[in-house]
Every structure is written in structure tokens, then in C-alpha cells.
């Protein structure tokens, strides 16, 4: 009653006495925005010229979403969509505005209902909507304060075009065998693109339930995260699918698709229905994915001892897809080559890739979907874990694929970039959408996974597994940060431990976050923060002197040696890791362990031994150098009987010695490449490219086409990639990458990028994965000072236009390293070449 009275007075006051603009400002004179009181001038300006009441990129937390009712009606002929939503919110602290994310949406109407309004079926009160595109935010101004601890319902009508790119709610097309082009509509939201499809609290911490309704034509089907409850007929012959309400989840995992795809289905042991969808002509390539996803789902449900919580899981091959796959809860989307397997044209390595991607995305259903990182700075908790779980699950479900080797290769690959000064720590602040996007790199995925593997080896598989299950159960439907993981891993109890008050104790000395290692108390957090908060990789230098084993650690930098002038500065005092060192010796098969927490240390070997090999099975994330006779002794062992060292130890030695390995060439690819060297062969392959239904085969053909020595053919390929019909735009990045690897294409690809920069930006977001591949792929092989200067100037010109990416720094450092390497090694290379000729 009091509220209604105040509302009336305020309305009269606003409309009759004071200018509307001042009236809106007066709403912020409340305690809900003290900053505004102190300094109203510093507030941003909304599109209509009025002050926008929120300055931060992160949303305020006074209002949180509980439930979204989302209705979407895409029109696949006019290529746009109309939509509406009702967000039930809880007000945690009094406020006079609600800030939501919204990007590129036309908001037609916004209204607010209190619980009282809902109870008495009172219609909503119209809200003023301000828009601040620089932060992709809108502000809903309420005429009267929202009261703490009350729930409200916000209703918004909005519309937009289906996006042209690969983000938000976008259109994708495919060609049927009969030559007809068909359009589908699909979502892809991670990390910050849900806001392109509906106004929302687009941050991972704001978990809510979603009830989704999709209107469609009868020739299409609609898919979403949950199973369909019912279909209702609407006017004009349209149908409307209503989906079950989701579990509590983050916005970036919401998904829906309108398409005309065909599917195969099966049932997992737990009763979950698993289906694989593809365009009708590719239906016959879906069967391997069904087999693999059923096996892997069974594996994860058993391993985690936590049910996959939804009744169904769909895996869909999308004809135009920017990344490899996306783990939307219950509706995982894939690039066609990451899901489809054609026994006629796909190779073993294609099968391995499909298995890997399925294993990765299914692992996310727990690591990422059930338990989500609090913020994107810790995206490695999602991606590092999903990558680590690939190893665990594929080793058991498909042992013949020998996934151990793939995993080791991933570690070697990230070591390459992590040993450059331009690397970054695993956890790193990220604020803007561009910075957030840049977090999806090898450091989050591969270094994250390799560190987890090292920790598992240190704690024991059993204890590590208990710890991560503890973490998943404790934080289900919630968010977690690094420290939550470390404490779960410290507190995971084995059968032999005793428990009290939720903690486990191995002996009376042990405290809540401590575990015992070699009779000493160590904290997982103390060890792991040395790996996640500082960039780079340590070099362990070892020297054996009789029964003494002297250890030293320093930062390893690729191409920078002790006698280089910059070595000292690049070491910096804070580069110190807690390294779980393991070693084996000539005198026993036992794995010896030591935690190296200082710069230097000396160990006493239990018995006399002729050689020592560090980093058993290459499980540790460090490089080893053997001083004195160390290398010689190991080489002697290898020459005498290489089986005395385990396979992964031998691989590790080669890696550490040479610092390089990443690619057995595919025979088919080479056959095609030979064929592509004549004009007839090249034209024939291009024709086959257009006809092939197998993505795996298309990849191989495209690679072969890019090896032509004729520049006009390479130009034609780029033109086709830009046009996006025969060669899809999604494949342009890998095409340019391949062309830049061809000596006849290097300069061509680079010139193209420079000259067509704005056209590329029309197709890809600046910070997107393809754009980063294009930039590094066409530049990082340069090795002369002139080239370095040219690339530098180009990057600087982009920076002055306001475009900055971390990859610029990485590329410049890589080129400098190439120049240095060449300067150092060219004379001996020349000699070597002369001798071998
Ligand atoms: N969550 C990612 C998809 C993604 C990538 C979203 C980049 C936003 C930015 C997904 O789980 C993923 O990691 N996909 C990989 C494939 C995987 C097997 C490594 C990809 O797309 O490359
Ligand atoms: Zn992932």
C-alpha cells in the first residue's frame, strides 16, 4: 500500500514537474548507487545521451537471476528471430536498476512485476531501457526501488537478425546431394555470446534454471539442452516445442538449434538417451560417434560416481562451426570433422580426433557444467580438466589408440610456447571479452592438463581421484576457484585414513589442508600455486657425484642460454617452483621421489649406481639437463640396451635433448599432395573437394591443394575461402595456415592478410581462435630482420587503430627467436649441407 502511494507521487513528479532526464538521474540519488552521488560526471553515457548507471564491465550482484523463461522464433527464410523472456530475479540488496548483458539485440519492450503483481495477475510495469554498447550492457530502470529479499519478474520482448558469423544465434548452411542449399539456425555462446541471443546475466557465476520454447516450421525440428515435453500447434501451420526446465546452469551452456537433421540413438547403462545428429546426407557417418559417446558416458558416470543429471544427451554435427566443439549441457555441438567418421575415407588419426573431442566434451558435462569456474581467469579448471580427462577415459575405453602418446605430445607442444618469455601464468586476470577469449589457449588446455597429470602422479592415482570426486560433489551446481580444488585434493581420504568433521587425517600432525609426503607435511596449494601463478617451465639441472645427487632449478627459456646477456634478467628471483622430482637408477626399478622446493638441493642415493634418469615416464612438467657425465651415461645405456629405459622415458630424453618433436604425415595427404602438383590433378582434387561428404577427406584435399607451386592456384583457393561457398569460411584459417607453410605461398598469405585485414574482421572476431591462427600462421615462420620489422610495423598500425592481441607479442618473440637461431646455426648448417651433398 505504502509502495503504491510512493509510486504515484513519483510518477506525477517525474512527468509533470521535472524534465525526464533529470528524473532518471534522481533515481540514482538513492543509497543503491553511492558512486553516482560522489561523482555523477564520471558515469558512462547511454545511447540516448542519458547517464548509464553502471561503470564496471562485471555486473552488479545486488540482483541475481533464478529462472529464465525463454521463447524464440527464428525465421529461416528472412534470417531473423523474434523472442521474449521472463527472468525471475532475487533482489539481494535494495536497488533502482537492473543491469543485464545484451549485444546487438533490439529491445522492444521491458516490464516488471513484483510477486504481489504476479499473485494478483496485475500486468507488468513498463521499464525504461538504457543501452551501453561499449560494455554490451543494458540498464532497466525501475520507477521505484526493488526491495531486498523479494523476487521480481522481468519480461523483455526483443528481436535480431540471425548472426552472420559463428557466435550467438547464427545461421549455418549446407548443400544436399541434390545440390540444394539449406539453412539451419544454431547457437554458440561460450564465453560471452549468450548476450547476442537473449538479454541475460552473462557471467558464469550467475547460474539459473532455463525453460525454453522454440517456434518452428513443420519441416524442421528443434533441439535444446533438455528433452521436449510437448509440441503445440500455432497459427500459420507453425509448431512450438516446449522443453523441460534445465538444472541450475551458467548462460554460456544454453543451446538451441532449428534444423532438419537426421539422428541415430542409443541408451547408456544409466538409461540416458544418447543421439547423434547430422545433415540427412551425412547420417551414415554418425555411427562411430554413437558407439564412442555411449562408452564414454558409461565410463564417466562410473568413474565420477555421479550420474549425468539430464535425461538425454545430443551430439550434433554443425556445417559451419568456429571451434572444434562446444559442451552445451545436453546438446553438444561439433564441427563436422570432430564428430563424423566415414569408414571409407577417414583414417585412424581421424578416429582418434573424433574420440578425443567426444571424450573432452563429455568430461565437461562434469568439469565445467556441473562445477563451473567462478570467473574466466580460471578457465583452466574447465579446459585443463577436460583435456586431462581425455587421457583417463580414452586409455580405458579405447586402449588401442594409445592415447598416452598423444597426451605426452600435448605436453611437449605447450612446453614450446611456455618456454618463451611471452608466455603467461595459467591463472590470469581477464576482463574484456577479448581478454576472456584469449584465455582459451594451450596454456589453459595443455599446461593445465599436464600439471594435473603431474599432481596425480605425485599424490597417487587413488588419492587424486578421490579428491576430484570430492570437489565435483561438493561444488555441484555451483562455482569453484583454484583454492577449492586444492583443498578438496588435500582433504580426500583413503580407506586407511580416519575422518573427523569432514577432514581426513593420516596421522596426528596433519592439519585440515595438509597431506603427508615422505613423512613431511606438504600443502597441495603451496605446491600448485608455484605452477599456476608464475609462467614458464623449470629446468632441473642434475649432477651425480658418487652417491650424491646435486639438483638445481632455473627457468628454462627456449634459445636463451646461460652465456647470453639477457639470461640473468629473464631468470628473476621469483622463478621458483615446488617440483615433484622422480628418478630411477641403474641399480633398481623403484621410482624415487623428492619434492624440490629450493633453488638447489643435494640428495643421497640409497645405493651406488652408474646412471640416474629424472622425470620417470615424463609425468613431470619440467625439462632435465644432466651435467658432467650424465648424458653420456644415459646414451651408453640406450646404445647398450634401450629397453632398460621405459618408452616414455626414452621419448622424454629425446624431447629434452632436442626440444622438438608434433607430426607423422598422413599417407593419403601425401598422395593427394603429389597429385596436386599438376594442373589436371589440382583441378580434379578441387572438384572432389566440392563433392566430398567427408570432412576428414576434405581437410586432406584442401591441404594438398595448398601445396601447389602455382601462385594463381593459391590465390584461387583464398578467393574461394573468402567467398565461403565451395570452401567454407570456417576453413579459411587452416587454409591460410597451410598456404603460409608452402614456400611459394608464404609471402602471398602474409600480403593477403595485410591487404584484407578489414575483410577478415567482417568474418571473424579479432580475438577469435581462427583470427589468431591466421595472424600467427602467416607470420611466425619469418626469420629475417626485415620481415620482423615489417610485421612489427603492421601490428603497430593495428594497435594505433585500437586492436591489440597478446598473439602479436608471441609472434614478434618467435620471429626474433628464429632470427637468433639462424644467426647461430647457419654456418654449421651450411657446412653440414655441404658435407652431406
Ligand atoms: N569449451 C570449448 C569450446 C570453446 C573454445 C569455447 C574456445 C570458447 C572458446 C570446448 O570444450 C573445446 O575445448 N573445444 C576444443 C576441442 C577439444 C577437443 C580440445 C576446440 O574447439 O578446439
Ligand atoms: Zn573444452
XYZ file of N, CA and C and ligand atoms in Angstrom, residues 188-191 252 321-327 338 353 356-358 360-361 364 379 382-383 386-387 390 437 440 445 769 772, ligand 1:
115
model
N 25.955 -20.673 -30.338
C 27.282 -20.972 -29.791
C 27.641 -19.793 -28.888
N 27.700 -20.033 -27.583
C 27.731 -18.914 -26.634
C 29.055 -18.711 -25.892
N 29.785 -19.759 -25.649
C 30.953 -19.570 -24.794
C 32.010 -18.711 -25.482
N 32.655 -17.750 -24.810
C 32.404 -17.400 -23.420
C 31.351 -16.302 -23.221
N 26.396 -19.557 -20.559
C 27.191 -19.934 -21.738
C 26.934 -21.367 -22.186
N 31.102 -24.167 -38.093
C 31.384 -24.121 -36.664
C 32.787 -23.603 -36.443
N 32.917 -22.603 -35.538
C 34.211 -21.935 -35.419
C 35.270 -22.781 -34.715
N 34.910 -23.348 -33.551
C 35.914 -24.139 -32.834
C 35.730 -25.612 -33.188
N 36.347 -26.505 -32.391
C 36.220 -27.933 -32.673
C 34.895 -28.492 -32.177
N 34.470 -28.013 -31.020
C 33.224 -28.486 -30.414
C 32.885 -27.602 -29.223
N 31.638 -27.691 -28.758
C 31.211 -26.885 -27.609
C 30.291 -27.714 -26.726
N 30.567 -27.681 -25.411
C 29.968 -28.641 -24.480
C 28.590 -28.279 -23.929
N 34.862 -33.155 -36.314
C 35.120 -33.602 -34.940
C 34.116 -34.654 -34.485
N 40.907 -38.340 -33.355
C 40.453 -36.970 -33.111
C 38.991 -36.962 -32.655
N 38.785 -38.220 -29.177
C 39.329 -37.216 -28.253
C 38.317 -36.108 -27.995
N 37.703 -35.609 -29.066
C 36.779 -34.475 -28.895
C 35.545 -34.914 -28.105
N 35.034 -36.118 -28.410
C 33.858 -36.588 -27.654
C 34.241 -36.749 -26.176
N 36.476 -35.233 -24.545
C 36.689 -33.901 -23.970
C 35.351 -33.245 -23.601
N 34.436 -33.241 -24.554
C 33.161 -32.537 -24.316
C 32.308 -33.261 -23.273
N 33.441 -32.353 -19.873
C 32.916 -31.034 -19.479
C 31.538 -31.127 -18.833
N 39.688 -20.407 -16.331
C 39.085 -21.284 -17.347
C 39.854 -22.605 -17.449
N 38.126 -25.631 -16.229
C 37.271 -26.321 -17.212
C 38.115 -27.071 -18.235
N 38.944 -26.291 -18.928
C 39.615 -26.839 -20.122
C 40.780 -27.757 -19.768
N 39.108 -31.023 -18.665
C 38.523 -31.787 -19.773
C 39.635 -32.441 -20.588
N 40.752 -31.718 -20.755
C 41.873 -32.275 -21.522
C 42.534 -33.424 -20.747
N 40.437 -36.577 -20.952
C 40.569 -37.308 -22.231
C 41.518 -38.486 -22.024
N 38.442 -14.333 -24.301
C 38.608 -15.236 -25.446
C 40.055 -15.730 -25.537
N 41.491 -18.989 -23.872
C 41.312 -20.339 -24.431
C 42.528 -20.663 -25.300
N 44.548 -25.229 -21.729
C 44.212 -26.606 -22.086
C 45.336 -27.567 -21.731
N 39.651 -17.614 -32.210
C 40.690 -18.605 -32.461
C 41.162 -18.562 -33.926
N 43.449 -15.655 -34.601
C 44.779 -15.817 -34.003
C 45.618 -16.805 -34.819
N 34.647 -25.113 -24.426
C 35.368 -25.339 -25.620
C 34.854 -24.560 -26.806
C 35.381 -23.145 -26.852
C 36.627 -22.895 -27.384
C 34.629 -22.105 -26.389
C 37.102 -21.600 -27.427
C 35.108 -20.813 -26.420
C 36.347 -20.546 -26.943
C 35.349 -26.831 -25.993
O 35.177 -27.681 -24.928
C 36.703 -27.157 -26.537
O 37.630 -27.110 -25.774
N 36.807 -27.465 -27.813
C 38.064 -27.763 -28.437
C 38.155 -29.193 -28.819
C 38.853 -30.007 -27.786
C 38.907 -31.458 -28.139
C 40.247 -29.537 -27.487
C 38.151 -26.917 -29.693
O 37.153 -26.330 -30.067
O 39.245 -26.812 -30.231
